[in-house]
mmCIF file of C-alpha atoms in Angstrom:
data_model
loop_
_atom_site.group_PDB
_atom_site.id
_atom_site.type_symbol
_atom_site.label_atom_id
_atom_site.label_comp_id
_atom_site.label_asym_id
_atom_site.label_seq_id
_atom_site.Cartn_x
_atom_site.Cartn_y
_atom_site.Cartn_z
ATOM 1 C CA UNK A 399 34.385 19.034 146.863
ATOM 2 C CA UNK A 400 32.270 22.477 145.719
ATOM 3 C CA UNK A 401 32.931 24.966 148.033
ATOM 4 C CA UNK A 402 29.764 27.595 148.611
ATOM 5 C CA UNK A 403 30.717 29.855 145.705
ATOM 6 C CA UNK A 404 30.436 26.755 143.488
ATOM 7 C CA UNK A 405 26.838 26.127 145.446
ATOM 8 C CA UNK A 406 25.487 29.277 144.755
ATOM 9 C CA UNK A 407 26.167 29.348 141.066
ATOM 10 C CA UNK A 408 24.670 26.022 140.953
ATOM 11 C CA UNK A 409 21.751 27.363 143.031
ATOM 12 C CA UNK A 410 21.435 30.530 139.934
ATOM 13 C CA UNK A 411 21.781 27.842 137.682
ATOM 14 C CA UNK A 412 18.740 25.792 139.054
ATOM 15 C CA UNK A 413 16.842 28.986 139.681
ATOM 16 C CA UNK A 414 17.227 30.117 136.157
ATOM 17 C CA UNK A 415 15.915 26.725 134.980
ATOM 18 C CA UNK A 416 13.072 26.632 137.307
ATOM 19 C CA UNK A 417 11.970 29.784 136.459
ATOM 20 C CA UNK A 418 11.584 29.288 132.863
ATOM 21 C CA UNK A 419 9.471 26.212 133.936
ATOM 22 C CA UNK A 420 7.514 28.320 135.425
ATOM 23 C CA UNK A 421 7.188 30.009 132.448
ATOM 24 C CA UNK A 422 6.087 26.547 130.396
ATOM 25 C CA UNK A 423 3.690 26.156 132.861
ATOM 26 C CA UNK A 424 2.050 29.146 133.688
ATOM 27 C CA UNK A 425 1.822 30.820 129.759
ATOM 28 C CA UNK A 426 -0.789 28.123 128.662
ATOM 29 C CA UNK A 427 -2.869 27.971 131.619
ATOM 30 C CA UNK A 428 -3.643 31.677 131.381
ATOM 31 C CA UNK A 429 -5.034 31.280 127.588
ATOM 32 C CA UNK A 430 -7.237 28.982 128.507
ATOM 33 C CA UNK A 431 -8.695 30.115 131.551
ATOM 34 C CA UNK A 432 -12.522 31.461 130.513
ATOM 35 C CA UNK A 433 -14.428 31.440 133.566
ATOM 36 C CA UNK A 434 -12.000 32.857 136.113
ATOM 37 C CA UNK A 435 -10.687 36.340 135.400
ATOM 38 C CA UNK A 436 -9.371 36.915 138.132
ATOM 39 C CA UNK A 437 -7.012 34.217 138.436
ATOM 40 C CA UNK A 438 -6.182 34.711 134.880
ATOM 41 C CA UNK A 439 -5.255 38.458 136.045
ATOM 42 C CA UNK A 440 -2.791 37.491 138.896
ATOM 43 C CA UNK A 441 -1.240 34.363 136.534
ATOM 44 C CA UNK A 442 -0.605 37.575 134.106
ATOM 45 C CA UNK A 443 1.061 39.877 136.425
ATOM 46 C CA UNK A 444 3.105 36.782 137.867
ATOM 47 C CA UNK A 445 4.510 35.928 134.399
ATOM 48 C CA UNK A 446 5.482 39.953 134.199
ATOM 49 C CA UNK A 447 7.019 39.008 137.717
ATOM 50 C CA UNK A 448 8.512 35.379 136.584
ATOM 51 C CA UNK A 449 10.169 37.391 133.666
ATOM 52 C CA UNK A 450 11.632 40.177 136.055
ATOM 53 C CA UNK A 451 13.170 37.738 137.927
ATOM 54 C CA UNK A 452 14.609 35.584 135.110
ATOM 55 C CA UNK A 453 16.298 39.044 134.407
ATOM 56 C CA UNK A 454 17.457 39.059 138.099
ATOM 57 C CA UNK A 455 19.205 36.069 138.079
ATOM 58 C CA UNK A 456 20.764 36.467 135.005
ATOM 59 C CA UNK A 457 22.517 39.773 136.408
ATOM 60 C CA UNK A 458 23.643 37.776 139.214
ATOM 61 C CA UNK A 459 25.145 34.956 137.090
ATOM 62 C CA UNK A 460 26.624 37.657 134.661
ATOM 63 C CA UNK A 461 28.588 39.095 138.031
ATOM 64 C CA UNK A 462 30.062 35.585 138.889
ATOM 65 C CA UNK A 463 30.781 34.307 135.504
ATOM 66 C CA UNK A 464 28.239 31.822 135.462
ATOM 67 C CA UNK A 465 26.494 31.276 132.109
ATOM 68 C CA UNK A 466 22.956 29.542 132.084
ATOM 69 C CA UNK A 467 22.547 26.416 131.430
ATOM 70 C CA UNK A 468 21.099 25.490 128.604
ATOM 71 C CA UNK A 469 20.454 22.090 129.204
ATOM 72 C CA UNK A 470 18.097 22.442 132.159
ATOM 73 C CA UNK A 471 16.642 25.534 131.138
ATOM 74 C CA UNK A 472 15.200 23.721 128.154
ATOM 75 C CA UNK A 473 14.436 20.357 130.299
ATOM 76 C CA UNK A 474 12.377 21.964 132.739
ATOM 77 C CA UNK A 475 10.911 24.136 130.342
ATOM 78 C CA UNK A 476 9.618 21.324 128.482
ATOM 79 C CA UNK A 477 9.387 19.253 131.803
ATOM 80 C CA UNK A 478 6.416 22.398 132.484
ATOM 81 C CA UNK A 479 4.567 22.379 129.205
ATOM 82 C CA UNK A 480 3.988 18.069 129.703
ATOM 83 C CA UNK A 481 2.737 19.024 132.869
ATOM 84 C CA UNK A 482 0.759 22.411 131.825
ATOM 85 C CA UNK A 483 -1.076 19.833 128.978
ATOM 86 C CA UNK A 484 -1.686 16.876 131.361
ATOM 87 C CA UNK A 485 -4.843 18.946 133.222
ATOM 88 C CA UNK A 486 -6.086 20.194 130.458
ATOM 89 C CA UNK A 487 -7.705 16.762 129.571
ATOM 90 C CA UNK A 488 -9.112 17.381 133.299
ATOM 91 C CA UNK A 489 -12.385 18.183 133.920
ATOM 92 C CA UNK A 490 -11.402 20.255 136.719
ATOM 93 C CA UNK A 491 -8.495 21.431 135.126
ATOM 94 C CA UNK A 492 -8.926 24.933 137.118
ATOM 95 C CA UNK A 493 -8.496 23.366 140.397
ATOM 96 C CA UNK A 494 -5.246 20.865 139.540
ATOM 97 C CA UNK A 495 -3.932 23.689 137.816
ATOM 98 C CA UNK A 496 -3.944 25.717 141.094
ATOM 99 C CA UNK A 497 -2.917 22.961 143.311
ATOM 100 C CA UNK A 498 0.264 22.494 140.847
ATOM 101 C CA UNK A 499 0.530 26.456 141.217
ATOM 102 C CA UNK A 500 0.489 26.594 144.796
ATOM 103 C CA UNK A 501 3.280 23.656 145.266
ATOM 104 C CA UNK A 502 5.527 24.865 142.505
ATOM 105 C CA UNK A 503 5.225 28.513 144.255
ATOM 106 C CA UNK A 504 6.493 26.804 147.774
ATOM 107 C CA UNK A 505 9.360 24.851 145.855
ATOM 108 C CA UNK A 506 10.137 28.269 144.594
ATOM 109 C CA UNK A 507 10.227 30.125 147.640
ATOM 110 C CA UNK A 508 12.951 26.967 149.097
ATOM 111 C CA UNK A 509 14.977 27.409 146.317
ATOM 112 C CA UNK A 510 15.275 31.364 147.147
ATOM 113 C CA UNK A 511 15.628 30.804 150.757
ATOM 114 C CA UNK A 512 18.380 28.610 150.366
ATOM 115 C CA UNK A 513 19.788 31.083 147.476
ATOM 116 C CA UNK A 514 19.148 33.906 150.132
ATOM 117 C CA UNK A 515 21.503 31.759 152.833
ATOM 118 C CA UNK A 516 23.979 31.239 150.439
ATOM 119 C CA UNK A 517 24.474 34.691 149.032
ATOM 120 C CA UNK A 518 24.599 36.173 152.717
ATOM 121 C CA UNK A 519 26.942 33.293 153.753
ATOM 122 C CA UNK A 520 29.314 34.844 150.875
ATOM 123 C CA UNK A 521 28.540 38.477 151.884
ATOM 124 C CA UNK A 522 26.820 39.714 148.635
ATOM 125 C CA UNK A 523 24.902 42.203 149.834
ATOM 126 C CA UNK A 524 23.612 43.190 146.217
ATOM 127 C CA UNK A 525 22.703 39.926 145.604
ATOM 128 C CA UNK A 526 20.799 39.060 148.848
ATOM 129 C CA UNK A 527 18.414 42.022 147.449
ATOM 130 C CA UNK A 528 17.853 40.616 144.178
ATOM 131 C CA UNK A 529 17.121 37.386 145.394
ATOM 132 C CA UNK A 530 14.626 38.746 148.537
ATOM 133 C CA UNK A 531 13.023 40.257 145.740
ATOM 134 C CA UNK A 532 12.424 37.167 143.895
ATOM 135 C CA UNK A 533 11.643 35.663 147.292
ATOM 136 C CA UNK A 534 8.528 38.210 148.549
ATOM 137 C CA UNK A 535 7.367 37.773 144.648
ATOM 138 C CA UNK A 536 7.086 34.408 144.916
ATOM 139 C CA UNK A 537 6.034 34.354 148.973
ATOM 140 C CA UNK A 538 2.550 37.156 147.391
ATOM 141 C CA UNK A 539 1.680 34.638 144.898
ATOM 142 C CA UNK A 540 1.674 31.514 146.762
ATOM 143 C CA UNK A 541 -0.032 33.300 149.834
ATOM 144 C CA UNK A 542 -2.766 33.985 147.027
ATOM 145 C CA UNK A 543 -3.098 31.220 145.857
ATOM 146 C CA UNK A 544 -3.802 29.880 149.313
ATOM 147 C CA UNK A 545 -6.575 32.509 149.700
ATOM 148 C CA UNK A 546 -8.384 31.521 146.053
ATOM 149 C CA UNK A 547 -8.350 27.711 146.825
ATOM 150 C CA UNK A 548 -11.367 27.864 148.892
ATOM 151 C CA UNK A 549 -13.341 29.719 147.010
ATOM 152 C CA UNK A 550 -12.056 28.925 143.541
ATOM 153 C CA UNK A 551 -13.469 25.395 144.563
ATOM 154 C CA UNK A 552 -16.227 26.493 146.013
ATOM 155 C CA UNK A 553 -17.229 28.604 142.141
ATOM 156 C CA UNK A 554 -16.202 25.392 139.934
ATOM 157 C CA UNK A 555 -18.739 23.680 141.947
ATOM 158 C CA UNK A 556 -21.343 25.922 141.112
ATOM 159 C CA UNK A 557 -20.409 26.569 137.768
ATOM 160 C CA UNK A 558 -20.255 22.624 137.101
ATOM 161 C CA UNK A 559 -23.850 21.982 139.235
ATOM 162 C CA UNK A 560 -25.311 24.738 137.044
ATOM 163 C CA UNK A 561 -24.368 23.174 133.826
ATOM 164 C CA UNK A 562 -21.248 25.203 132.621
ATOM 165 C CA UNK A 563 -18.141 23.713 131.577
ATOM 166 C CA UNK A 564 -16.100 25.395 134.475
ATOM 167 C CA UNK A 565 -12.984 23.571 133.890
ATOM 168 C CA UNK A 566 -11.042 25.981 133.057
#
């Protein structure tokens, strides 16, 4: 049976993998978004973050001997681009995209919360820190993305009504 050492490093492992999903997924949206430059702005700064944190958890798995794992790193990774490509043939392919954004941000944030229990279950102070940083990075970008929903609907509408291809 794994005890909660062997939990958390799968936890890093997972973490590591999802993040470079996040990666796939998030890269090729951001090129193609035209008519939105503000969301192309935050997905920007969130890859800067998404890359930070990659670099977070790897220090973590460095300090308990845990290497990455290459097999899901690449399988999500390529498990993001399918998805990143499906809404482009959307013709609303700005407002699945942010949809997909917003639930992959809240899977994020449960991943870190339970990564969060775990390292202060083990008493790794340094660690908890690393990962609450990961955690209010990802808690700011799904919080706005809940405040562009609304109104990022509420533009493609008018873009699209007014004869602009406001997909993406």
């Amino acid at each position: 049976m794994p005890n909660t050492q062997d939990i958390y490093i799968t936890g890093l492992r997972n973490a590591h993998a999802m993040e470079n999903q996040a990666l796939s997924i998030l890269r090729p949206q951001v090129k193609r978004i035209e008519h939105y430059p503000e969301v192309a702005e935050r997905i920007e700064q969130h890859i800067a973050e998404t890359e930070r944190q990659i670099d977070r958890l790897d220090q973590l798995l460095e300090r308990v001997d845990g290497d990455r794992s290459a097999l899901k790193d690449t399988a999500l990774s390529m498990a993001g681009s399918i998805a990143a490509i499906g809404h482009t043939m959307a013709p609303d392919e700005i407002i699945k995209n942010s949809f997909a954004n917003f639930a992959f941000e809240n899977y994020e944030i449960a991943a870190y919360k339970s990564l969060v229990a775990l390292a202060e279950g083990s008493g790794e102070a340094e660690a908890v820190s690393l990962l609450q940083a990961n955690l209010d990075e990802e808690l700011a970008m799904a919080e706005w993305l809940d405040t562009q929903i609304q109104p990022l609907t509420l533009r493609y509408a008018s873009l699209s009504s007014g004869g602009v291809d406001a997909k993406n």
